[in-house]
Short mmCIF file of C-alpha atoms in Angstrom, two decimals:
data_model
loop_
_atom_site.label_atom_id
_atom_site.label_comp_id
_atom_site.label_asym_id
_atom_site.label_seq_id
_atom_site.Cartn_x
_atom_site.Cartn_y
_atom_site.Cartn_z
CA MET X 1 24.70 -17.05 35.52
CA PRO X 2 28.31 -17.99 34.82
CA GLU X 3 29.64 -16.41 31.38
CA LEU X 4 29.60 -18.69 28.40
CA SER X 5 32.88 -19.79 26.95
CA GLU X 6 33.61 -18.19 23.56
CA ASN X 7 34.05 -21.70 22.08
CA PRO X 8 30.65 -23.29 21.44
CA TRP X 9 32.21 -26.82 21.45
CA GLU X 10 32.99 -26.24 25.10
CA TRP X 11 29.45 -25.51 26.10
CA SER X 12 27.80 -27.92 28.37
CA GLU X 13 24.48 -29.67 27.36
CA PRO X 14 22.43 -27.58 29.80
CA GLU X 15 24.07 -24.48 28.25
CA TRP X 16 23.23 -25.20 24.67
CA ARG X 17 19.79 -26.40 25.58
CA ARG X 18 19.14 -23.18 27.39
CA ILE X 19 20.19 -21.18 24.27
CA VAL X 20 18.08 -23.22 21.97
CA GLY X 21 15.05 -23.06 24.32
CA ARG X 22 14.70 -19.19 24.18
CA ALA X 23 11.72 -18.06 22.20
CA ARG X 24 11.07 -21.69 21.01
CA ALA X 25 8.30 -22.77 18.68
CA GLY X 26 5.66 -24.42 20.51
CA ARG X 27 2.25 -25.87 19.42
CA SER X 28 1.13 -25.13 15.95
CA LEU X 29 -1.71 -22.47 15.86
CA ALA X 30 -2.48 -23.22 12.19
CA PRO X 31 -6.33 -23.38 12.24
CA ARG X 32 -8.32 -26.11 10.74
CA SER X 33 -10.23 -23.44 8.80
CA TRP X 34 -10.08 -19.73 8.05
CA PRO X 35 -12.99 -17.30 8.35
CA GLY X 36 -15.84 -18.11 5.94
CA GLY X 37 -14.45 -21.37 5.03
CA ALA X 38 -11.52 -19.78 3.16
CA ARG X 39 -8.81 -22.00 1.84
CA CYS X 40 -5.83 -19.90 3.03
CA ALA X 41 -4.97 -16.62 4.55
CA VAL X 42 -2.99 -13.92 2.87
CA SER X 43 -1.51 -11.12 5.14
CA LEU X 44 0.40 -8.32 3.48
CA SER X 45 2.77 -6.11 5.50
CA PHE X 46 4.80 -3.13 4.87
CA ASP X 47 7.82 -1.99 7.05
CA ALA X 48 7.77 1.74 6.62
CA ASP X 49 11.50 2.26 7.53
CA HIS X 50 11.84 5.45 5.28
CA GLU X 51 15.05 7.44 6.53
CA THR X 52 15.78 5.24 9.56
CA ILE X 53 18.08 2.86 7.86
CA PRO X 54 20.87 5.51 7.31
CA LEU X 55 20.03 7.20 10.57
CA ARG X 56 20.45 3.93 12.52
CA ASP X 57 23.84 3.54 10.78
CA ALA X 58 24.88 7.14 11.71
CA ASP X 59 24.99 7.78 7.98
CA GLN X 60 24.29 11.43 7.35
CA SER X 61 24.46 11.22 3.61
CA PRO X 62 21.72 13.17 1.99
CA MET X 63 21.71 10.67 -0.91
CA ARG X 64 21.09 7.72 1.38
CA ILE X 65 18.36 9.59 3.37
CA SER X 66 16.69 10.58 0.11
CA GLN X 67 16.44 6.93 -0.74
CA GLY X 68 14.40 6.49 2.42
CA GLN X 69 12.25 9.56 1.75
CA TYR X 70 11.16 7.98 -1.41
CA GLY X 71 9.11 5.53 0.59
CA ASN X 72 7.19 8.43 1.98
CA ARG X 73 6.80 10.50 -1.26
CA GLN X 74 6.10 7.62 -3.71
CA GLY X 75 5.98 4.35 -2.03
CA VAL X 76 3.29 4.72 0.43
CA PRO X 77 0.85 6.65 -1.77
CA ARG X 78 1.23 3.89 -4.54
CA ILE X 79 0.77 1.10 -1.94
CA ARG X 80 -2.33 2.86 -0.27
CA ALA X 81 -3.72 3.32 -3.79
CA LEU X 82 -3.16 -0.38 -4.54
CA LEU X 83 -4.69 -1.59 -1.37
CA ALA X 84 -7.70 0.62 -1.73
CA ARG X 85 -8.27 -0.53 -5.37
CA HIS X 86 -8.33 -4.04 -4.25
CA GLY X 87 -10.17 -3.47 -0.90
CA ILE X 88 -7.46 -5.04 1.21
CA LYS X 89 -6.32 -4.05 4.63
CA ALA X 90 -2.74 -4.55 5.49
CA SER X 91 -0.22 -4.24 8.42
CA PHE X 92 2.20 -1.29 8.46
CA PHE X 93 5.10 -1.58 10.83
CA TYR X 94 6.78 1.73 11.70
CA PRO X 95 9.98 2.62 13.49
CA ALA X 96 8.90 5.37 15.79
CA VAL X 97 11.38 7.86 14.29
CA SER X 98 9.75 7.26 10.85
CA ALA X 99 6.38 7.87 12.21
CA LEU X 100 7.55 11.22 13.86
CA LEU X 101 9.13 12.28 10.51
CA HIS X 102 5.93 11.47 8.66
CA THR X 103 3.12 12.04 11.01
CA GLU X 104 0.53 12.84 8.34
CA GLU X 105 1.42 9.56 6.59
CA ILE X 106 0.90 7.27 9.58
CA ARG X 107 -2.42 8.89 10.37
CA ALA X 108 -3.61 8.59 6.80
CA VAL X 109 -2.62 4.85 6.85
CA ALA X 110 -4.46 4.34 10.21
CA GLN X 111 -7.49 6.28 8.94
CA ASP X 112 -7.62 3.79 5.85
CA GLY X 113 -8.21 1.02 8.36
CA HIS X 114 -4.80 -0.51 8.14
CA GLU X 115 -2.97 -1.99 11.20
CA ILE X 116 -0.06 0.01 12.77
CA GLY X 117 2.68 -2.27 14.46
CA ILE X 118 5.89 -1.72 16.34
CA HIS X 119 9.21 -1.73 14.36
CA SER X 120 11.69 -0.32 16.78
CA TRP X 121 12.67 3.27 17.64
CA ILE X 122 15.23 4.06 14.92
CA HIS X 123 15.63 0.71 13.31
CA GLU X 124 18.05 -0.22 15.92
CA ALA X 125 19.72 -3.74 16.11
CA ASN X 126 18.57 -5.14 19.28
CA THR X 127 21.42 -7.63 19.77
CA LYS X 128 23.84 -4.64 19.76
CA LEU X 129 22.17 -2.57 22.47
CA PRO X 130 23.50 -2.17 26.00
CA PRO X 131 21.39 -3.84 28.69
CA GLY X 132 18.06 -2.26 29.27
CA VAL X 133 17.99 0.00 26.19
CA GLU X 134 15.90 -2.37 24.05
CA ARG X 135 13.02 -2.39 26.74
CA GLU X 136 13.04 1.42 26.99
CA LEU X 137 13.10 2.03 23.27
CA THR X 138 10.37 -0.52 22.60
CA LEU X 139 8.01 0.90 25.26
CA ARG X 140 8.65 4.43 24.02
CA ALA X 141 8.01 3.37 20.37
CA ALA X 142 4.64 1.82 21.28
CA ASP X 143 3.53 5.00 23.11
CA THR X 144 4.69 7.11 20.15
CA LEU X 145 2.90 5.04 17.60
CA GLU X 146 -0.32 5.02 19.71
CA LYS X 147 -0.20 8.90 20.09
CA LEU X 148 0.41 9.48 16.34
CA SER X 149 -1.91 6.84 14.75
CA GLY X 150 -4.71 6.63 17.31
CA GLN X 151 -4.06 2.68 17.61
CA ARG X 152 -2.45 0.91 20.47
CA PRO X 153 -0.11 -1.59 18.66
CA VAL X 154 -0.82 -5.18 19.44
CA GLY X 155 2.00 -6.69 17.46
CA ILE X 156 5.64 -6.24 16.91
CA ARG X 157 8.28 -6.95 14.17
CA THR X 158 11.82 -6.27 15.42
CA ALA X 159 13.87 -4.39 13.05
CA SER X 160 15.73 -6.56 10.64
CA TRP X 161 14.22 -9.42 12.51
CA ASP X 162 16.87 -8.95 15.22
CA PHE X 163 15.27 -10.65 18.07
CA SER X 164 17.58 -10.49 21.19
CA VAL X 165 17.68 -12.63 24.20
CA ASP X 166 15.56 -10.03 26.11
CA THR X 167 13.01 -9.46 23.30
CA LEU X 168 10.54 -12.15 24.34
CA SER X 169 10.37 -10.93 27.94
CA ILE X 170 9.68 -7.39 26.79
CA ILE X 171 6.81 -8.60 24.47
CA ARG X 172 5.37 -10.53 27.43
CA GLU X 173 5.58 -7.42 29.64
CA MET X 174 3.82 -5.30 27.14
CA GLY X 175 0.98 -7.95 26.79
CA LEU X 176 1.36 -7.96 22.98
CA LEU X 177 -0.84 -10.43 20.90
CA TYR X 178 1.71 -11.48 18.48
CA ASP X 179 5.32 -11.19 17.16
CA SER X 180 6.36 -11.46 13.48
CA SER X 181 10.26 -11.89 13.63
CA LEU X 182 11.00 -15.56 13.94
CA MET X 183 11.08 -18.15 11.37
CA ALA X 184 10.48 -21.73 12.79
CA ASP X 185 7.46 -22.60 10.62
CA ASP X 186 5.50 -21.53 7.63
CA ASP X 187 2.31 -21.15 9.58
CA PRO X 188 1.36 -19.48 13.03
CA TYR X 189 2.59 -21.07 16.16
CA GLU X 190 2.74 -20.28 19.93
CA LEU X 191 5.93 -19.06 21.29
CA LEU X 192 7.53 -20.80 24.21
CA ASP X 193 9.80 -19.09 26.87
CA ASP X 194 12.13 -21.66 28.29
CA GLY X 195 9.64 -24.40 27.64
CA GLU X 196 6.78 -22.36 29.00
CA PRO X 197 3.74 -21.56 26.71
CA THR X 198 3.34 -17.77 26.53
CA GLY X 199 0.10 -17.40 24.62
CA ILE X 200 1.89 -15.15 22.24
CA VAL X 201 1.19 -15.97 18.44
CA GLU X 202 4.21 -16.04 16.17
CA LEU X 203 3.31 -15.05 12.55
CA PRO X 204 6.54 -16.27 10.85
CA PRO X 205 8.20 -14.16 8.15
CA GLU X 206 10.95 -15.39 5.86
CA TRP X 207 13.73 -13.78 3.80
CA ILE X 208 12.48 -15.35 0.68
CA ARG X 209 9.06 -13.62 1.22
CA ASP X 210 10.76 -10.21 1.59
CA ASP X 211 11.20 -7.79 -1.19
CA ALA X 212 14.45 -6.23 0.18
CA VAL X 213 16.61 -9.25 -0.28
CA TYR X 214 15.97 -9.22 -4.04
CA PHE X 215 15.91 -5.45 -4.71
CA ASN X 216 18.15 -3.63 -2.19
CA MET X 217 21.06 -1.56 -3.52
CA VAL X 218 24.11 -0.37 -1.31
CA ARG X 219 26.54 1.87 -2.93
CA PHE X 220 30.23 0.83 -2.23
CA SER X 221 29.24 -2.68 -1.71
CA ALA X 222 28.58 -5.91 -3.65
CA LEU X 223 24.90 -5.59 -2.81
CA ARG X 224 23.02 -5.06 -6.11
CA PRO X 225 19.50 -5.78 -7.25
CA TYR X 226 20.39 -8.54 -9.63
CA THR X 227 16.93 -10.15 -9.49
CA PRO X 228 14.35 -8.81 -11.89
CA PRO X 229 10.79 -8.06 -10.77
CA SER X 230 9.52 -11.02 -12.92
CA ALA X 231 11.74 -13.51 -11.11
CA VAL X 232 10.57 -12.16 -7.69
CA GLU X 233 6.91 -12.33 -8.73
CA GLU X 234 7.59 -16.02 -9.66
CA ILE X 235 9.02 -16.67 -6.19
CA PHE X 236 6.07 -14.86 -4.33
CA THR X 237 3.40 -16.68 -6.45
CA ALA X 238 5.00 -20.02 -5.82
CA GLU X 239 5.09 -19.25 -2.10
CA PHE X 240 1.40 -18.27 -2.24
CA GLU X 241 0.46 -21.37 -4.21
CA GLY X 242 2.22 -23.67 -1.70
CA ALA X 243 0.24 -21.90 1.12
CA TYR X 244 -2.98 -22.41 -0.85
CA VAL X 245 -2.38 -26.10 -1.44
CA GLU X 246 -1.60 -26.76 2.21
CA GLY X 247 -4.42 -24.37 3.46
CA GLY X 248 -2.03 -22.23 5.38
CA LEU X 249 -0.71 -18.66 5.72
CA PHE X 250 1.01 -16.57 3.13
CA LEU X 251 2.75 -13.71 4.87
CA LEU X 252 4.58 -11.18 2.69
CA THR X 253 6.98 -8.55 4.01
CA MET X 254 7.64 -5.40 1.83
CA HIS X 255 9.05 -1.90 2.20
CA PRO X 256 7.59 1.17 0.66
CA HIS X 257 11.01 2.53 -0.48
CA VAL X 258 11.67 -0.91 -2.20
CA ILE X 259 8.39 -2.18 -3.54
CA GLY X 260 7.09 1.25 -4.27
CA HIS X 261 9.08 1.81 -7.51
CA ARG X 262 7.03 1.69 -10.78
CA SER X 263 8.53 -1.48 -12.07
CA ARG X 264 7.92 -3.32 -8.61
CA ILE X 265 4.51 -2.01 -7.56
CA ALA X 266 3.27 -3.48 -10.77
CA LEU X 267 4.44 -6.94 -9.69
CA LEU X 268 2.46 -6.66 -6.47
CA ASP X 269 -0.49 -5.55 -8.27
CA ARG X 270 -0.33 -8.71 -10.58
CA LEU X 271 0.25 -10.82 -7.51
CA VAL X 272 -2.81 -9.57 -5.78
CA ARG X 273 -4.94 -10.10 -8.78
CA HIS X 274 -3.65 -13.68 -9.06
CA MET X 275 -4.48 -14.39 -5.36
CA LYS X 276 -7.88 -12.73 -5.61
CA ALA X 277 -8.70 -14.91 -8.68
CA ARG X 278 -8.36 -17.99 -6.43
CA GLN X 279 -11.51 -19.17 -4.63
CA GLY X 280 -11.35 -19.02 -0.84
CA VAL X 281 -8.58 -16.51 -0.05
CA TRP X 282 -8.92 -14.54 3.14
CA PHE X 283 -7.02 -11.13 3.07
CA ALA X 284 -6.30 -10.13 6.69
CA THR X 285 -4.12 -7.82 8.82
CA HIS X 286 -1.52 -9.68 11.03
CA ALA X 287 -3.71 -8.78 14.16
CA GLU X 288 -6.74 -10.43 12.40
CA VAL X 289 -4.75 -13.62 11.58
CA ALA X 290 -3.29 -13.76 15.17
CA ARG X 291 -6.75 -13.26 16.93
CA TRP X 292 -8.33 -15.89 14.67
CA CYS X 293 -5.64 -18.45 15.12
CA LYS X 294 -5.48 -17.91 18.92
CA ALA X 295 -9.29 -18.17 19.26
CA GLN X 296 -9.39 -21.44 17.19
CA ALA X 297 -6.65 -22.88 19.23
CA ALA X 298 -8.26 -22.09 22.64
CA PRO X 299 -9.08 -25.29 24.63
#
């Protein structure tokens, strides 16, 4: 295939159509109804990055690494306790290195009945990897998570939602049920590969339904947690209410080292209480949502 010009205005129509056609949103998989006649679905997820963010950046700072370790020491225990208290199962996406650093944690999370999903090897950026490396790392990560947790992952969330031009072909090769990295809709849809239906369910996340964009702190940069927990709670609640009115999916992405702090885990508890007070809310893992949507959409 000829190399693309560095100037997008010089691209031919077939070239830009080919680019847009990769991993395109196909038919909606939003079901007409949720299990038990529920009004909407809620799927909570936690990306257990822990120390892999500084490791990915070749940052050997003990301070930065300690921020990640907080997710293991305090974040995950608080999250597990909250989920147990409310009787909710969630999806936990692990970089394989994070799981290898904290084998007791991932086993305990799996034993609680939560889903384990793929989230890279060391939180690498897929679009910056040499050819072929993403495939090797993803397959190795899946095998590692299965060995440590006892679950064979059926879903993936690319680290930082960095979905490369090769990611979809890797997902198809692995026979995964779903992806949760792309953002073409509020509700589940089927992924197309160059116009071809793949049968893969996309469970779309969004930056506004992610705790890190409001709470992250990076030293020596302008990134500061300017948003108070009360404002984040208001945004998340509004997103849930919108899903409830439309009868859709409310998917929330969180990180143990971010949401696990005392002032922030409390907002999650209040949000869960608010959602549970609504009639007809189905709490489910990402895998459960994907299976239901795929089954309901089957001809």
